[in-house]
Short mmCIF file of C-alpha atoms in Angstrom, two decimals:
data_model
loop_
_atom_site.label_atom_id
_atom_site.label_comp_id
_atom_site.label_asym_id
_atom_site.label_seq_id
_atom_site.Cartn_x
_atom_site.Cartn_y
_atom_site.Cartn_z
CA UNK A 1 -35.73 -9.09 -11.41
CA UNK A 2 -36.78 -12.41 -12.94
CA UNK A 3 -34.73 -15.54 -13.28
CA UNK A 4 -34.41 -15.11 -17.03
CA UNK A 5 -32.77 -11.68 -16.75
CA UNK A 6 -29.31 -13.02 -15.91
CA UNK A 7 -27.25 -16.17 -15.84
CA UNK A 8 -25.75 -15.54 -12.42
CA UNK A 9 -23.26 -17.17 -10.12
CA UNK A 10 -24.13 -17.03 -6.44
CA UNK A 11 -21.32 -16.54 -3.92
CA UNK A 12 -22.79 -17.80 -0.67
CA UNK A 13 -21.77 -17.10 2.90
CA UNK A 14 -22.82 -17.48 6.49
CA UNK A 15 -22.05 -13.77 6.67
CA UNK A 16 -21.82 -11.32 3.77
CA UNK A 17 -20.31 -7.90 4.41
CA UNK A 18 -21.59 -5.72 1.60
CA UNK A 19 -20.27 -2.34 2.74
CA UNK A 20 -18.31 -0.72 5.59
CA UNK A 21 -18.69 3.03 6.04
CA UNK A 22 -16.13 5.64 7.08
CA UNK A 23 -17.87 6.01 10.45
CA UNK A 24 -17.71 2.26 11.10
CA UNK A 25 -21.31 1.46 10.25
CA UNK A 26 -21.47 -1.80 8.30
CA UNK A 27 -24.05 -3.75 6.36
CA UNK A 28 -23.69 -7.41 7.35
CA UNK A 29 -26.11 -10.02 6.01
CA UNK A 30 -26.69 -13.46 7.53
CA UNK A 31 -27.08 -16.62 5.40
CA UNK A 32 -26.75 -14.49 2.31
CA UNK A 33 -25.19 -14.43 -1.14
CA UNK A 34 -23.89 -12.14 -3.86
CA UNK A 35 -25.33 -12.62 -7.34
CA UNK A 36 -22.64 -12.13 -10.00
CA UNK A 37 -23.37 -11.63 -13.69
CA UNK A 38 -21.47 -13.36 -16.47
CA UNK A 39 -19.60 -10.11 -17.22
CA UNK A 40 -18.15 -10.04 -13.69
CA UNK A 41 -20.39 -7.32 -12.29
CA UNK A 42 -22.50 -7.61 -9.17
CA UNK A 43 -26.24 -7.94 -9.76
CA UNK A 44 -27.34 -7.80 -6.13
CA UNK A 45 -26.72 -9.12 -2.63
CA UNK A 46 -29.30 -10.51 -0.27
CA UNK A 47 -30.80 -13.56 1.40
CA UNK A 48 -29.48 -16.76 -0.14
CA UNK A 49 -32.94 -18.36 -0.25
CA UNK A 50 -34.36 -15.29 -1.99
CA UNK A 51 -31.56 -15.10 -4.57
CA UNK A 52 -31.68 -18.83 -5.14
CA UNK A 53 -35.40 -18.67 -5.91
CA UNK A 54 -34.77 -16.03 -8.57
CA UNK A 55 -31.56 -17.55 -9.97
CA UNK A 56 -32.43 -21.23 -9.86
CA UNK A 57 -29.99 -22.15 -12.63
CA UNK A 58 -27.05 -20.31 -11.09
CA UNK A 59 -23.87 -22.05 -10.03
CA UNK A 60 -23.20 -21.65 -6.31
CA UNK A 61 -19.76 -21.02 -4.85
CA UNK A 62 -19.67 -21.77 -1.13
CA UNK A 63 -21.72 -23.95 1.17
CA UNK A 64 -22.99 -21.25 3.50
CA UNK A 65 -20.22 -21.59 6.07
CA UNK A 66 -17.90 -18.79 4.87
CA UNK A 67 -17.50 -15.11 5.68
CA UNK A 68 -17.83 -13.20 2.40
CA UNK A 69 -16.45 -9.66 2.07
CA UNK A 70 -15.23 -7.25 -0.60
CA UNK A 71 -11.76 -7.82 -2.00
CA UNK A 72 -9.21 -6.04 0.17
CA UNK A 73 -7.24 -3.06 -1.14
CA UNK A 74 -3.55 -2.62 -0.28
CA UNK A 75 -3.15 1.15 -0.31
CA UNK A 76 0.66 1.28 -0.44
CA UNK A 77 3.17 -1.28 -1.69
CA UNK A 78 6.55 -1.37 -3.43
CA UNK A 79 6.28 -4.78 -5.06
CA UNK A 80 8.61 -6.93 -3.01
CA UNK A 81 7.00 -10.32 -2.49
CA UNK A 82 10.43 -11.51 -1.39
CA UNK A 83 10.91 -9.28 1.64
CA UNK A 84 13.60 -6.67 2.07
CA UNK A 85 15.06 -8.69 4.93
CA UNK A 86 15.25 -11.79 2.74
CA UNK A 87 17.05 -9.66 0.17
CA UNK A 88 19.73 -8.78 2.72
CA UNK A 89 18.37 -5.53 4.15
CA UNK A 90 17.76 -5.82 7.92
CA UNK A 91 15.39 -3.42 9.66
CA UNK A 92 16.59 0.01 10.70
CA UNK A 93 15.61 3.66 10.73
CA UNK A 94 14.43 4.71 7.27
CA UNK A 95 17.27 7.18 6.69
CA UNK A 96 19.96 4.50 7.02
CA UNK A 97 17.77 1.61 5.85
CA UNK A 98 17.27 3.20 2.43
CA UNK A 99 21.01 3.56 2.00
CA UNK A 100 21.50 -0.16 2.63
CA UNK A 101 19.02 -0.92 -0.16
CA UNK A 102 21.83 -0.18 -2.60
CA UNK A 103 23.22 -3.65 -2.03
CA UNK A 104 20.11 -5.65 -2.97
CA UNK A 105 20.35 -8.11 -5.83
CA UNK A 106 18.48 -7.11 -8.99
CA UNK A 107 15.36 -9.10 -9.84
CA UNK A 108 13.33 -9.54 -13.01
CA UNK A 109 10.30 -7.30 -12.43
CA UNK A 110 7.87 -9.65 -14.18
CA UNK A 111 8.77 -12.68 -12.04
CA UNK A 112 8.94 -10.61 -8.87
CA UNK A 113 5.61 -9.07 -9.82
CA UNK A 114 3.95 -12.48 -10.16
CA UNK A 115 5.39 -13.64 -6.85
CA UNK A 116 4.27 -10.43 -5.15
CA UNK A 117 0.72 -10.79 -6.45
CA UNK A 118 0.59 -14.38 -5.22
CA UNK A 119 1.35 -13.07 -1.74
CA UNK A 120 -1.38 -10.45 -2.06
CA UNK A 121 -4.04 -12.92 -3.20
CA UNK A 122 -3.25 -15.28 -0.33
CA UNK A 123 -4.39 -12.61 2.12
CA UNK A 124 -7.49 -11.62 0.17
CA UNK A 125 -6.06 -8.55 -1.57
CA UNK A 126 -7.49 -7.86 -5.03
CA UNK A 127 -6.17 -4.35 -5.71
CA UNK A 128 -2.80 -2.73 -4.93
CA UNK A 129 -1.41 0.80 -4.87
CA UNK A 130 1.91 -0.15 -6.46
CA UNK A 131 4.70 2.41 -6.18
CA UNK A 132 7.75 1.33 -8.16
CA UNK A 133 11.02 2.45 -6.65
CA UNK A 134 13.29 0.76 -9.21
CA UNK A 135 14.46 1.63 -12.72
CA UNK A 136 12.03 2.75 -15.42
CA UNK A 137 12.69 -0.49 -17.27
CA UNK A 138 10.86 -2.47 -14.54
CA UNK A 139 7.46 -0.96 -15.33
CA UNK A 140 6.53 -3.16 -18.28
CA UNK A 141 7.28 -6.41 -16.45
CA UNK A 142 5.30 -5.37 -13.40
CA UNK A 143 2.24 -4.23 -15.35
CA UNK A 144 2.36 -7.40 -17.46
CA UNK A 145 2.22 -9.44 -14.25
CA UNK A 146 -0.83 -7.49 -13.06
CA UNK A 147 -2.53 -8.00 -16.41
CA UNK A 148 -1.91 -11.75 -16.42
CA UNK A 149 -3.10 -12.26 -12.86
CA UNK A 150 -6.09 -9.99 -13.41
CA UNK A 151 -5.42 -7.93 -10.31
CA UNK A 152 -6.22 -4.23 -10.15
CA UNK A 153 -3.57 -1.61 -9.55
CA UNK A 154 -2.93 2.07 -9.24
CA UNK A 155 0.63 2.07 -10.55
CA UNK A 156 3.23 4.79 -10.20
CA UNK A 157 6.98 5.25 -10.59
CA UNK A 158 8.64 7.26 -7.86
CA UNK A 159 10.76 10.21 -9.04
CA UNK A 160 13.62 11.88 -7.18
CA UNK A 161 15.54 15.01 -8.02
CA UNK A 162 17.28 15.70 -4.69
CA UNK A 163 18.22 14.35 -1.24
CA UNK A 164 19.52 11.05 -2.59
CA UNK A 165 21.76 10.42 0.42
CA UNK A 166 20.55 12.70 3.21
CA UNK A 167 17.89 15.34 3.74
CA UNK A 168 20.05 18.17 2.51
CA UNK A 169 22.52 19.04 -0.23
CA UNK A 170 24.05 15.84 -1.57
CA UNK A 171 27.12 17.63 -2.95
CA UNK A 172 27.92 19.14 0.44
CA UNK A 173 27.52 15.76 2.10
CA UNK A 174 29.72 14.05 -0.49
CA UNK A 175 32.39 16.72 -0.09
CA UNK A 176 32.77 15.77 3.57
CA UNK A 177 33.44 12.09 2.84
CA UNK A 178 36.83 10.42 2.29
CA UNK A 179 37.79 10.82 -1.37
CA UNK A 180 37.44 7.17 -2.43
CA UNK A 181 34.05 6.79 -0.72
CA UNK A 182 32.87 10.11 -2.10
CA UNK A 183 33.71 9.05 -5.65
CA UNK A 184 31.95 5.70 -5.31
CA UNK A 185 28.88 7.21 -3.67
CA UNK A 186 28.67 9.95 -6.28
CA UNK A 187 28.80 7.35 -9.04
CA UNK A 188 25.97 5.39 -7.44
CA UNK A 189 23.85 8.55 -7.05
CA UNK A 190 24.47 9.65 -10.62
CA UNK A 191 23.68 6.17 -11.86
CA UNK A 192 20.32 6.28 -10.14
CA UNK A 193 19.29 9.67 -11.47
CA UNK A 194 16.53 9.75 -14.06
CA UNK A 195 15.71 12.80 -16.14
CA UNK A 196 12.27 14.08 -15.25
CA UNK A 197 11.28 14.17 -18.92
CA UNK A 198 12.11 10.47 -19.24
CA UNK A 199 10.03 9.62 -16.20
CA UNK A 200 7.15 11.78 -17.36
CA UNK A 201 7.16 10.47 -20.92
CA UNK A 202 7.08 6.86 -19.74
CA UNK A 203 4.26 7.52 -17.25
CA UNK A 204 2.18 9.25 -19.92
CA UNK A 205 2.87 6.39 -22.32
CA UNK A 206 1.74 3.84 -19.71
CA UNK A 207 -1.34 5.95 -19.10
CA UNK A 208 -2.23 5.67 -22.79
CA UNK A 209 -1.43 1.96 -23.15
CA UNK A 210 -2.65 0.52 -19.86
CA UNK A 211 -5.16 2.80 -18.17
CA UNK A 212 -7.18 4.13 -21.09
CA UNK A 213 -8.02 0.68 -22.52
CA UNK A 214 -9.03 -0.70 -19.10
CA UNK A 215 -9.60 2.03 -16.47
CA UNK A 216 -11.47 -0.35 -14.17
CA UNK A 217 -8.33 -2.45 -13.77
CA UNK A 218 -5.44 0.01 -14.08
CA UNK A 219 -4.79 3.53 -12.96
CA UNK A 220 -1.47 5.16 -13.83
CA UNK A 221 -0.48 7.80 -11.28
CA UNK A 222 2.25 10.41 -11.11
CA UNK A 223 4.59 10.07 -8.16
CA UNK A 224 7.22 12.34 -6.71
CA UNK A 225 8.83 9.95 -4.24
CA UNK A 226 8.24 12.44 -1.44
CA UNK A 227 8.11 16.15 -0.72
CA UNK A 228 11.74 16.14 0.39
CA UNK A 229 12.86 14.08 -2.61
CA UNK A 230 11.61 16.44 -5.34
CA UNK A 231 12.19 20.15 -5.80
CA UNK A 232 9.13 22.38 -5.83
CA UNK A 233 9.41 23.30 -9.53
CA UNK A 234 9.16 19.59 -10.33
CA UNK A 235 6.22 19.19 -7.94
CA UNK A 236 4.38 22.00 -9.75
CA UNK A 237 5.02 20.36 -13.12
CA UNK A 238 3.61 17.11 -11.77
CA UNK A 239 0.48 18.90 -10.57
CA UNK A 240 0.03 20.57 -13.97
CA UNK A 241 0.50 17.26 -15.78
CA UNK A 242 -1.97 15.49 -13.51
CA UNK A 243 -4.62 18.13 -14.11
CA UNK A 244 -4.08 18.18 -17.86
CA UNK A 245 -4.41 14.40 -18.13
CA UNK A 246 -6.95 13.69 -15.36
CA UNK A 247 -4.43 11.57 -13.47
CA UNK A 248 -3.95 10.87 -9.79
CA UNK A 249 -0.84 11.42 -7.65
CA UNK A 250 0.73 9.23 -4.96
CA UNK A 251 3.64 10.25 -2.75
CA UNK A 252 5.29 9.72 0.65
CA UNK A 253 4.65 12.40 3.27
CA UNK A 254 6.04 12.79 6.80
CA UNK A 255 7.03 9.18 7.24
CA UNK A 256 9.74 10.04 9.78
CA UNK A 257 10.49 12.78 12.27
CA UNK A 258 13.63 13.70 10.29
CA UNK A 259 11.44 14.58 7.32
CA UNK A 260 9.53 17.04 9.49
CA UNK A 261 12.76 18.48 10.85
CA UNK A 262 14.02 18.87 7.27
CA UNK A 263 10.95 20.93 6.45
CA UNK A 264 11.61 23.08 9.54
CA UNK A 265 15.14 23.75 8.30
CA UNK A 266 14.18 24.60 4.72
CA UNK A 267 10.77 26.27 4.39
CA UNK A 268 9.64 26.46 8.00
CA UNK A 269 6.32 24.99 6.88
CA UNK A 270 4.84 21.54 7.08
CA UNK A 271 5.14 19.50 3.88
CA UNK A 272 1.36 19.06 3.99
CA UNK A 273 0.92 22.83 3.83
CA UNK A 274 3.56 23.22 1.12
CA UNK A 275 1.96 20.51 -1.03
CA UNK A 276 -1.46 22.08 -0.57
CA UNK A 277 -0.06 25.45 -1.66
CA UNK A 278 1.45 23.81 -4.74
CA UNK A 279 -1.88 22.14 -5.53
CA UNK A 280 -0.80 18.59 -4.74
CA UNK A 281 -3.84 17.68 -2.70
CA UNK A 282 -7.37 16.58 -3.47
CA UNK A 283 -9.57 13.55 -4.11
CA UNK A 284 -7.15 12.09 -6.66
CA UNK A 285 -4.11 12.48 -4.40
CA UNK A 286 -2.90 10.07 -1.71
CA UNK A 287 -0.10 10.36 0.83
CA UNK A 288 1.65 7.31 2.28
CA UNK A 289 2.41 7.23 6.04
CA UNK A 290 1.62 10.71 7.50
CA UNK A 291 3.08 9.64 10.85
CA UNK A 292 4.30 13.11 11.88
CA UNK A 293 1.30 15.22 10.91
CA UNK A 294 -0.10 17.93 13.19
CA UNK A 295 -3.68 19.01 13.86
CA UNK A 296 -3.25 21.72 11.21
CA UNK A 297 -2.01 19.11 8.74
CA UNK A 298 -5.05 16.93 9.39
CA UNK A 299 -7.33 19.91 8.86
CA UNK A 300 -5.68 20.49 5.46
CA UNK A 301 -6.04 16.82 4.53
CA UNK A 302 -9.75 17.05 5.35
CA UNK A 303 -10.32 20.30 3.50
CA UNK A 304 -8.55 19.13 0.35
CA UNK A 305 -10.00 15.60 0.36
CA UNK A 306 -6.55 14.01 0.22
CA UNK A 307 -6.30 10.30 1.12
CA UNK A 308 -3.77 8.71 3.47
CA UNK A 309 -2.34 5.18 3.51
CA UNK A 310 -1.69 3.90 7.02
CA UNK A 311 1.25 1.48 7.02
CA UNK A 312 1.42 0.24 10.59
CA UNK A 313 4.00 -2.55 10.18
CA UNK A 314 6.39 -0.47 8.13
CA UNK A 315 6.16 2.43 10.55
CA UNK A 316 7.04 0.14 13.44
CA UNK A 317 9.82 -1.79 11.70
CA UNK A 318 11.54 1.31 10.29
CA UNK A 319 11.45 3.31 13.55
CA UNK A 320 9.02 5.86 12.12
CA UNK A 321 6.37 5.95 14.84
CA UNK A 322 2.61 5.57 15.07
CA UNK A 323 0.35 7.62 12.82
CA UNK A 324 -2.58 9.46 14.49
CA UNK A 325 -5.22 7.46 12.66
CA UNK A 326 -7.97 8.05 15.22
CA UNK A 327 -7.59 11.80 14.83
CA UNK A 328 -7.58 11.51 11.02
CA UNK A 329 -10.76 9.45 10.99
CA UNK A 330 -12.48 11.83 13.43
CA UNK A 331 -11.61 14.73 11.14
CA UNK A 332 -13.08 12.96 8.10
CA UNK A 333 -9.81 12.08 6.32
CA UNK A 334 -10.09 9.11 3.97
CA UNK A 335 -7.62 6.48 5.22
CA UNK A 336 -6.57 3.19 3.63
CA UNK A 337 -4.28 0.41 4.87
CA UNK A 338 -1.04 -0.68 3.20
CA UNK A 339 1.69 -3.19 3.96
CA UNK A 340 4.45 -1.21 2.18
CA UNK A 341 6.26 -4.50 1.39
CA UNK A 342 7.29 -4.54 5.07
CA UNK A 343 4.66 -6.67 6.78
CA UNK A 344 5.13 -7.24 10.50
CA UNK A 345 6.11 -10.89 9.95
CA UNK A 346 7.46 -10.59 6.40
CA UNK A 347 4.33 -12.31 5.10
CA UNK A 348 2.60 -9.31 3.46
CA UNK A 349 -0.69 -10.33 5.07
CA UNK A 350 -3.20 -7.48 4.79
CA UNK A 351 -5.63 -9.21 7.16
CA UNK A 352 -2.86 -9.30 9.75
CA UNK A 353 -2.18 -5.62 9.05
CA UNK A 354 -5.82 -4.87 9.87
CA UNK A 355 -5.49 -6.73 13.17
CA UNK A 356 -2.25 -4.92 14.01
CA UNK A 357 -3.87 -1.56 13.27
CA UNK A 358 -6.77 -2.44 15.55
CA UNK A 359 -4.47 -3.03 18.51
CA UNK A 360 -1.97 -0.29 17.76
CA UNK A 361 -4.51 2.50 18.21
CA UNK A 362 -5.84 1.50 21.61
CA UNK A 363 -4.43 4.37 23.65
CA UNK A 364 -4.64 4.27 27.48
CA UNK A 365 -7.79 5.54 29.13
CA UNK A 366 -11.16 3.93 29.75
CA UNK A 367 -13.08 6.44 27.68
CA UNK A 368 -10.61 6.98 24.82
CA UNK A 369 -11.99 5.81 21.50
CA UNK A 370 -10.13 3.18 19.54
CA UNK A 371 -10.43 2.40 15.85
CA UNK A 372 -13.46 0.15 15.47
CA UNK A 373 -13.72 -3.03 13.38
CA UNK A 374 -16.10 -1.31 10.96
CA UNK A 375 -13.71 1.58 10.49
CA UNK A 376 -10.80 -0.77 9.88
CA UNK A 377 -12.78 -2.73 7.30
CA UNK A 378 -13.74 0.50 5.58
CA UNK A 379 -10.05 1.45 5.47
CA UNK A 380 -9.16 -1.91 3.92
CA UNK A 381 -11.95 -1.77 1.31
CA UNK A 382 -13.66 1.48 0.30
CA UNK A 383 -11.00 3.67 1.91
CA UNK A 384 -8.25 1.98 -0.05
CA UNK A 385 -10.36 1.93 -3.21
CA UNK A 386 -10.83 5.69 -2.95
CA UNK A 387 -7.09 6.19 -2.50
CA UNK A 388 -6.57 4.18 -5.71
CA UNK A 389 -9.31 6.26 -7.43
CA UNK A 390 -11.19 3.00 -8.07
CA UNK A 391 -14.03 3.37 -5.55
CA UNK A 392 -16.64 3.64 -8.31
CA UNK A 393 -15.80 0.06 -9.28
CA UNK A 394 -14.65 -1.80 -6.14
CA UNK A 395 -14.64 -1.67 -2.35
CA UNK A 396 -18.18 -2.88 -1.66
CA UNK A 397 -20.49 -5.67 -2.81
CA UNK A 398 -23.22 -3.59 -4.39
CA UNK A 399 -25.11 -3.67 -7.70
CA UNK A 400 -23.03 -2.50 -10.63
CA UNK A 401 -19.67 -2.87 -8.96
CA UNK A 402 -17.09 -5.44 -9.98
CA UNK A 403 -17.30 -8.83 -8.28
CA UNK A 404 -14.00 -8.73 -6.38
CA UNK A 405 -14.87 -11.04 -3.50
CA UNK A 406 -13.06 -12.84 -0.68
CA UNK A 407 -14.35 -15.92 1.12
CA UNK A 408 -12.90 -16.71 4.55
CA UNK A 409 -13.01 -20.14 6.15
CA UNK A 410 -15.11 -19.12 9.14
CA UNK A 411 -14.86 -22.55 10.75
CA UNK A 412 -11.11 -22.07 10.89
CA UNK A 413 -11.37 -18.50 12.20
CA UNK A 414 -13.70 -19.65 14.98
CA UNK A 415 -11.99 -22.98 15.79
CA UNK A 416 -12.44 -24.68 18.22
CA UNK A 417 -15.23 -22.54 19.67
CA UNK A 418 -16.75 -19.09 19.29
CA UNK A 419 -19.37 -17.57 21.56
CA UNK A 420 -22.52 -16.80 19.60
CA UNK A 421 -22.88 -13.36 21.23
CA UNK A 422 -19.67 -12.01 19.72
CA UNK A 423 -19.78 -9.41 16.93
CA UNK A 424 -18.62 -11.20 13.73
CA UNK A 425 -16.78 -8.06 12.57
CA UNK A 426 -14.84 -7.92 15.84
CA UNK A 427 -13.92 -11.57 15.43
CA UNK A 428 -12.88 -11.10 11.80
CA UNK A 429 -10.59 -8.16 12.54
CA UNK A 430 -9.14 -9.80 15.66
CA UNK A 431 -8.61 -13.35 14.42
CA UNK A 432 -8.69 -13.67 10.62
CA UNK A 433 -5.37 -13.98 8.81
CA UNK A 434 -4.24 -14.88 5.32
CA UNK A 435 -4.21 -18.56 6.22
CA UNK A 436 -8.01 -18.33 6.58
CA UNK A 437 -8.62 -17.12 3.00
CA UNK A 438 -10.41 -19.89 1.13
CA UNK A 439 -11.35 -18.35 -2.23
CA UNK A 440 -10.68 -15.08 -4.02
CA UNK A 441 -12.61 -13.85 -7.06
CA UNK A 442 -11.80 -10.90 -9.31
CA UNK A 443 -14.46 -9.87 -11.81
CA UNK A 444 -16.35 -12.96 -10.67
CA UNK A 445 -13.50 -15.24 -11.76
CA UNK A 446 -11.76 -17.50 -9.24
CA UNK A 447 -8.08 -16.52 -9.08
CA UNK A 448 -7.22 -18.26 -5.81
CA UNK A 449 -8.85 -21.29 -4.24
CA UNK A 450 -7.77 -23.39 -1.29
CA UNK A 451 -4.09 -22.62 -1.71
CA UNK A 452 -4.05 -22.97 -5.49
CA UNK A 453 -3.70 -20.35 -8.25
CA UNK A 454 -5.62 -21.68 -11.27
CA UNK A 455 -3.84 -19.47 -13.82
CA UNK A 456 -0.29 -19.45 -12.43
CA UNK A 457 2.58 -21.93 -12.60
CA UNK A 458 3.63 -21.49 -8.98
CA UNK A 459 6.59 -23.95 -8.99
CA UNK A 460 8.10 -22.26 -12.05
CA UNK A 461 7.74 -18.78 -10.55
CA UNK A 462 9.24 -19.86 -7.23
CA UNK A 463 12.08 -21.70 -8.94
CA UNK A 464 12.96 -18.64 -11.00
CA UNK A 465 13.00 -16.45 -7.88
CA UNK A 466 15.33 -18.90 -6.14
CA UNK A 467 17.64 -19.23 -9.14
CA UNK A 468 18.24 -15.50 -9.27
CA UNK A 469 18.50 -14.84 -5.56
CA UNK A 470 20.62 -17.87 -4.66
CA UNK A 471 23.22 -17.04 -7.29
CA UNK A 472 26.17 -14.71 -6.66
CA UNK A 473 25.40 -10.97 -6.78
CA UNK A 474 26.71 -9.14 -9.84
CA UNK A 475 29.96 -7.17 -9.28
CA UNK A 476 28.17 -3.81 -9.40
CA UNK A 477 25.82 -4.93 -6.62
CA UNK A 478 28.79 -5.86 -4.44
CA UNK A 479 30.33 -2.44 -5.03
CA UNK A 480 27.07 -0.75 -4.05
CA UNK A 481 26.72 -2.90 -0.95
CA UNK A 482 30.24 -2.12 0.22
CA UNK A 483 29.70 1.59 -0.41
CA UNK A 484 26.43 1.54 1.53
CA UNK A 485 28.08 -0.13 4.51
CA UNK A 486 30.89 2.42 4.45
CA UNK A 487 28.42 5.30 4.21
CA UNK A 488 26.31 4.18 7.16
CA UNK A 489 28.34 5.85 9.95
CA UNK A 490 28.61 9.09 7.96
CA UNK A 491 24.83 9.23 7.48
CA UNK A 492 24.30 8.65 11.19
CA UNK A 493 26.75 11.44 11.99
CA UNK A 494 24.91 13.82 9.64
CA UNK A 495 21.72 13.59 11.73
CA UNK A 496 23.37 13.49 15.15
CA UNK A 497 22.67 17.14 16.06
CA UNK A 498 19.08 17.16 14.78
CA UNK A 499 16.96 17.84 17.86
CA UNK A 500 14.23 15.21 18.21
CA UNK A 501 10.96 16.17 19.93
CA UNK A 502 10.16 14.99 23.43
CA UNK A 503 7.15 12.90 24.37
CA UNK A 504 5.41 9.79 23.02
CA UNK A 505 6.02 9.11 19.36
CA UNK A 506 2.28 8.81 18.69
CA UNK A 507 1.35 12.13 20.33
CA UNK A 508 -0.42 14.44 17.90
CA UNK A 509 1.36 17.78 17.89
CA UNK A 510 0.45 21.20 16.63
CA UNK A 511 3.91 22.61 16.95
CA UNK A 512 5.69 24.73 14.35
CA UNK A 513 5.85 22.69 11.11
#
């Protein structure tokens, strides 16, 4: 390649991680750079001196002191830049925690979307698996925010047709409540129902208007909220629709032990097996959580090529357990990392999530394998990109891919001293956090630099968030909150006789379903 073939920008680093493989092997260059074309694609990566000699007129971003790596991919998120706890929903087991979500204040999806994406960029995230759990009307505002920021997304709208209150028949549960509470709860449930045709029509419309014009930036996925939250006829329709329109699918699977016990009580089969039988598995399908999978489940995930999002913080905060990530990786399952809007410190820091995942999977025993830095970085880049069905375009810094790039302040990561014999990848995974992100580029364009967002009016966005959330909740929100608080003891009583398994919560089981 000659100098005249491109007008490049060089992104320079002390270290440049171009690619991390599933098995943990990584390509790490020293005193290197990434050459980016004017159209936002990567020309090549290599020695800075070599690239500089062939791109003498190129602008240079970075002084050679940074750690440069591919933009991180958040493989599961619900779009809450203002945390659930800040919105009045303290931590708890998922089954009661979801009920308490009824009392949250409503928020304009566009403003919340912008604020959420600011949080993502601060930790080096350039693409998000965004699963909307709110009303259909929120979709336009959220996708507009993604378009304005320039961030990539695989966007879906969760659909429920059953188990709104408990894992079982809602009518039977409501019939056992005091009359006034039953009436209020029934009204809330009915008010949250969406006809499947309405959900499907909107998703297909978004697919036409957002994904088809710009498939490198937007994927529109179909999303039953979870196996237990959608009847099997609906699941089959979703599979048929996905195949007919070449669309992906994202759903929650085996997040909690109660979801496995529900499957025992209904079909006697694991949800992973049931979904595979229905056809909801494959390279375009991803499952969030998978905490309570068995060896047989992992085998099915491998055979079908289904991806998994590991959400360590969420699983800890919501009493769900520890997913058997080491076993999944050993079996060849593609695994990404997500914060699920429930980061360990409420800061939605994907770099911190990587560090937490590193330490969480160090089981006792001198010879037991842990999850290596290279594997974790694969999960946070190419693994997540594959889950989003965007791995042809992002996830590594290689020729032809989009220039989604993160620059870490390595002096800060290593302050005040760092032994020269240490593996830089080990240091990155162990010590780097969102505060160390210096610059973020998407399509070769700087979207975050030294704490500033060049295209966003941060004070206005923050002020709007505060105006809405500091005001009084609307009357209907108060009614929902009071109903949720009154329902809490009844939901706890519903699950009281469900027999929980013995043993460590992270133990991989191959028991019946």
